[in-house]
Tab-separated table of C-alpha atoms in Angstrom:
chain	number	residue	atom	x	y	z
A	1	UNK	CA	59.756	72.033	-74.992
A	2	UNK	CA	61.857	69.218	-73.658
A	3	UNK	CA	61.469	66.031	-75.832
A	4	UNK	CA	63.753	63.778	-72.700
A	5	UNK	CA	62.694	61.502	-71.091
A	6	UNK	CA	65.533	59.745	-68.732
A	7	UNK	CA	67.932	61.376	-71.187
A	8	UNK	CA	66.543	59.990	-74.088
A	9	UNK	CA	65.208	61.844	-76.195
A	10	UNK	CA	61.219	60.820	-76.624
A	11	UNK	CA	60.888	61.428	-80.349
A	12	UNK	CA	63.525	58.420	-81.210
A	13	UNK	CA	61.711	55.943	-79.440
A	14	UNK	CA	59.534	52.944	-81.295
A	15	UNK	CA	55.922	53.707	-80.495
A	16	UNK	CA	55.335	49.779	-79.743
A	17	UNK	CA	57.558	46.328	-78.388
A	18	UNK	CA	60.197	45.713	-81.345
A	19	UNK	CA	59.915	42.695	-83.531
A	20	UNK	CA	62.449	41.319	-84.896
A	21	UNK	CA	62.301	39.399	-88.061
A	22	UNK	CA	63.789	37.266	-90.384
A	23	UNK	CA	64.019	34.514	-93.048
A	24	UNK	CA	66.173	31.447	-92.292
A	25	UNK	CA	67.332	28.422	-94.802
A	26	UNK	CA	66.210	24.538	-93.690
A	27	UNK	CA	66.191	21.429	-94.669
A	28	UNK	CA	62.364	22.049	-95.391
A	29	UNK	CA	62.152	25.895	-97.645
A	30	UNK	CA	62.752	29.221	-95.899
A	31	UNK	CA	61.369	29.826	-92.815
A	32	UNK	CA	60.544	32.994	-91.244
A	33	UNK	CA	61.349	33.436	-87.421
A	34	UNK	CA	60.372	36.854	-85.114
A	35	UNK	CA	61.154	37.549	-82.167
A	36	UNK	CA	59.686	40.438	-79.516
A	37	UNK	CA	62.164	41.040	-76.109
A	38	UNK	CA	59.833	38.500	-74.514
A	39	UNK	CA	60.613	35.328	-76.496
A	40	UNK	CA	60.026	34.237	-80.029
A	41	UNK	CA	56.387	35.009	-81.463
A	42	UNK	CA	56.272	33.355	-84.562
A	43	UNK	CA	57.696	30.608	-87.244
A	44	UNK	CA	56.396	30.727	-90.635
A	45	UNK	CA	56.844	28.146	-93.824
A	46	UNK	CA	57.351	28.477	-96.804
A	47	UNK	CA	58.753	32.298	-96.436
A	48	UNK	CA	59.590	32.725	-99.791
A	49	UNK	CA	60.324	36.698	-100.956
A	50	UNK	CA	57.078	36.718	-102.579
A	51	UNK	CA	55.038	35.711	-99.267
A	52	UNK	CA	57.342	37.412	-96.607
A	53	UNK	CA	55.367	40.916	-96.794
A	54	UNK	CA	51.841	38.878	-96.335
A	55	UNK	CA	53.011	37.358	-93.545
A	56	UNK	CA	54.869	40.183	-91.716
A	57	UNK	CA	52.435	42.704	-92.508
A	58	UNK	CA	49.369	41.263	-90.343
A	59	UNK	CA	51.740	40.244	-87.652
A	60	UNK	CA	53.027	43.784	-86.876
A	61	UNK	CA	49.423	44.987	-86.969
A	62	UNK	CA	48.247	41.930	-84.421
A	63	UNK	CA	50.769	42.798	-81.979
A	64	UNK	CA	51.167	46.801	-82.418
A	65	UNK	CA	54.468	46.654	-83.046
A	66	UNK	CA	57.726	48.201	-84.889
A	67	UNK	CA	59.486	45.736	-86.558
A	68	UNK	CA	63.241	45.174	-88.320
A	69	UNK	CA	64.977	42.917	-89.976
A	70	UNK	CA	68.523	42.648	-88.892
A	71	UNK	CA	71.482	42.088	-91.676
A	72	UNK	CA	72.028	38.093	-91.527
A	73	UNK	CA	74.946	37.238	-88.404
A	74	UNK	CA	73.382	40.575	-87.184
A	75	UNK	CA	70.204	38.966	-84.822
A	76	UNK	CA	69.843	40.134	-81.639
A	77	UNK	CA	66.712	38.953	-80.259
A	78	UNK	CA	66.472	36.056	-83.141
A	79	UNK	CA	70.422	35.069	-82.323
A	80	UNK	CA	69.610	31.861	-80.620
A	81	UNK	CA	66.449	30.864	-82.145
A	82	UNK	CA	68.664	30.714	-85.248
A	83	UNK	CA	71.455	29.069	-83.739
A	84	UNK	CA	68.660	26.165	-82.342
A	85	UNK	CA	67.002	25.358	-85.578
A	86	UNK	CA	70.399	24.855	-87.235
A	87	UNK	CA	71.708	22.844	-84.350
A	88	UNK	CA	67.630	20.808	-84.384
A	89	UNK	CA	67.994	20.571	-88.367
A	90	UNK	CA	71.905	18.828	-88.143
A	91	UNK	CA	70.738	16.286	-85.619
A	92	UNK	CA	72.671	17.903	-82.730
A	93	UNK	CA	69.222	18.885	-81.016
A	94	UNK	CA	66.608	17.219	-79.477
A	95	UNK	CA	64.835	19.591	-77.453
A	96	UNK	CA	64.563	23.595	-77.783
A	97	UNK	CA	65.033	25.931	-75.084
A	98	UNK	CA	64.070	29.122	-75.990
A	99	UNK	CA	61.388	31.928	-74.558
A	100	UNK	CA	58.353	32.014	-76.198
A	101	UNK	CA	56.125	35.166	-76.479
A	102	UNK	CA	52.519	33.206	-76.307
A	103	UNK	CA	50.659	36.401	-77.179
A	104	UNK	CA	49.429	34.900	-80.620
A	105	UNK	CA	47.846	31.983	-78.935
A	106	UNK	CA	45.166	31.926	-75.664
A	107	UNK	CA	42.588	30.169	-74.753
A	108	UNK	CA	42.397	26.101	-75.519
A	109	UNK	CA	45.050	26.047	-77.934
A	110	UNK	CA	47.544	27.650	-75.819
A	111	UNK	CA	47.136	24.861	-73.207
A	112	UNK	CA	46.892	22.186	-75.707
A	113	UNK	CA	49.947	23.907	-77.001
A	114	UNK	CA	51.842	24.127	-73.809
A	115	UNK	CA	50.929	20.315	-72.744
A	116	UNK	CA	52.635	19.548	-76.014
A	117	UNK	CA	55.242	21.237	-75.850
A	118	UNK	CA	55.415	19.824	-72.581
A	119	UNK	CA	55.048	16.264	-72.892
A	120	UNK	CA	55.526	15.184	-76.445
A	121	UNK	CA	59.939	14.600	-76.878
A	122	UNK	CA	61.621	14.461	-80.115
A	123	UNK	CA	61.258	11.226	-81.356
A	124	UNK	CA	58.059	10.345	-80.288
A	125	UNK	CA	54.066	11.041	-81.155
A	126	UNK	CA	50.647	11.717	-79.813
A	127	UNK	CA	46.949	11.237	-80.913
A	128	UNK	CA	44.781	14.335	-81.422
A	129	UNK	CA	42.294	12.227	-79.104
A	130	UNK	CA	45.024	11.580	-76.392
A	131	UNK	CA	46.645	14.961	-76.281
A	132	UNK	CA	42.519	16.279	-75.900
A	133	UNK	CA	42.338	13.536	-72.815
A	134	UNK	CA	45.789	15.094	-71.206
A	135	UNK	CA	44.387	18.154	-71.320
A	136	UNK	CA	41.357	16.711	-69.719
A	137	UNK	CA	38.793	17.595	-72.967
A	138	UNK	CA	38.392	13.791	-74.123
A	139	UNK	CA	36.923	13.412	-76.707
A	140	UNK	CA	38.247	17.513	-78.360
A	141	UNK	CA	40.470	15.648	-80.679
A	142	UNK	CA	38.981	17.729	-83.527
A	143	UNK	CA	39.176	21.346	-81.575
A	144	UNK	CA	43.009	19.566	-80.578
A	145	UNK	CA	43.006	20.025	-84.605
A	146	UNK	CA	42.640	23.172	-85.041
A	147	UNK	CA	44.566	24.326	-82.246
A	148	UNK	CA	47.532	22.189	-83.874
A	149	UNK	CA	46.254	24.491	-87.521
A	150	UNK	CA	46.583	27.398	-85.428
A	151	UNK	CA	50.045	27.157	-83.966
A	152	UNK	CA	52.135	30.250	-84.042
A	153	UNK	CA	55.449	28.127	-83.402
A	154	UNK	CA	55.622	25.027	-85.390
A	155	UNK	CA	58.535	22.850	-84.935
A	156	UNK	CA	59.442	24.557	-81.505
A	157	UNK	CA	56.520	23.423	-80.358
A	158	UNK	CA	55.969	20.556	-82.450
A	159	UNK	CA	53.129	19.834	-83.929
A	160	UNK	CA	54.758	17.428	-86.377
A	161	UNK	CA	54.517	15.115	-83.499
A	162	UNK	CA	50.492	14.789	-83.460
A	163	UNK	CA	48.929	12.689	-85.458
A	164	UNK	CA	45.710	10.749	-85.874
A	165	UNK	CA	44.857	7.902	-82.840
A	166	UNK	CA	44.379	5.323	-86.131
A	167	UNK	CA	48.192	5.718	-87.090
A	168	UNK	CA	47.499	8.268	-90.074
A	169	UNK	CA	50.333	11.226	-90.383
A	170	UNK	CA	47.185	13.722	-90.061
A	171	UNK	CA	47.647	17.099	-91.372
A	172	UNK	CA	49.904	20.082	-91.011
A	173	UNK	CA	50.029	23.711	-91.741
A	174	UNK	CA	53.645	23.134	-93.845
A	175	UNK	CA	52.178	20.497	-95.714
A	176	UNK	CA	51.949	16.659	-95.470
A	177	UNK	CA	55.491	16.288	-97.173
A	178	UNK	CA	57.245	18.491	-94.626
A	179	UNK	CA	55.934	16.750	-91.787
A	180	UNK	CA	56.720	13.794	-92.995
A	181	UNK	CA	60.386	14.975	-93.583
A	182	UNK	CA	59.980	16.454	-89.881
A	183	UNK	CA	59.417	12.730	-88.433
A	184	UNK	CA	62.105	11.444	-90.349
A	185	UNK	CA	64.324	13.572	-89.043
A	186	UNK	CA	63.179	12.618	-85.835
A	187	UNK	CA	63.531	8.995	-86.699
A	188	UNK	CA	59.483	8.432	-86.105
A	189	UNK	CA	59.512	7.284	-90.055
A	190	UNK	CA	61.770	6.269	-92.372
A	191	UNK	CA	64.018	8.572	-94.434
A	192	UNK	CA	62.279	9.242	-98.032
A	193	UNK	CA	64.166	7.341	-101.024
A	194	UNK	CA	64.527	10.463	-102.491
């Protein structure tokens, strides 16, 4: 029986998209980046060797497929993601052009998302309760919330940025310090002391 398909032979191929994965060094602790052929799919904190498996495991099972790690200097898919976050974490970034694969995201918080990522620049800041209004839900500044809780991209699309209509910092997913460190960078607050 013939195994071809094209000329390729069937029995070599990945039985799902590839993801490509892998753990990057930044100003705020490891951070784990993948990629599919349609755009970057994820950004995790905190990727430290003893949480990368929890976190990669449940992501190749959500979107069905194989996934690799490439040798560092050896990305193909995660080449410029990399090459962004180091340029956004040096200061020589403001803004990230990249495809995104929105597959881990639908629904409300993909448009509140999208409007974000849309209208909110470096440097600047939204309320939960405006960013509901622009997506014309006022008064969903708590579901805006959770869709900021639920973002599979942080600091590409930049939920740093949103933070509570009374002038609060609000919460984050990497934790209060790293956004805080985020707006800094950004020059929204000051540096920290130390």
């Amino acid at each position: 029986m013939d195994t071809t398909v094209g000329g390729t032979d069937s029995t070599e191929r990945p039985r799902g998209p590839r993801l490509e994965w892998t753990v990057v060094s930044s100003d705020i602790g490891p951070l784990l980046l993948a990629a599919t052929p349609e755009g970057l799919v994820r950004v995790e904190f905190h990727a430290g060797p003893d949480r990368v498996d929890a976190m990669i495991g449940p992501l190749v099972s959500r979107l069905g497929a194989d996934a690799r790690r490439p040798a560092p200097g050896a990305e193909v898919l995660l080449a410029e993601p990399v090459r962004q976050l180091r340029a956004y974490f040096s200061g020589a970034l403001r803004r990230f052009d990249l495809p995104l694969d929105w597959r881990l995201s639908s629904g409300f918080n993909r448009q509140v998302l999208q409007e974000l990522d849309r209208s909110v620049p470096y440097g600047a800041v939204v309320g939960y309760g405006e960013l509901a209004a622009r997506v014309g839900q006022p008064g969903a500044a708590q579901a805006v919330g959770n869709a900021m809780g639920s973002n599979p991209l942080p600091l590409v699309v930049a939920c740093h940025r949103v933070v509570e209509n009374d002038g609060g910092i609000g919460g984050f997913g990497g934790g209060v310090e790293t956004k805080r460190l985020l707006l800094a960078l950004e020059g929204v607050l000051p540096q920290p002391l130390f």
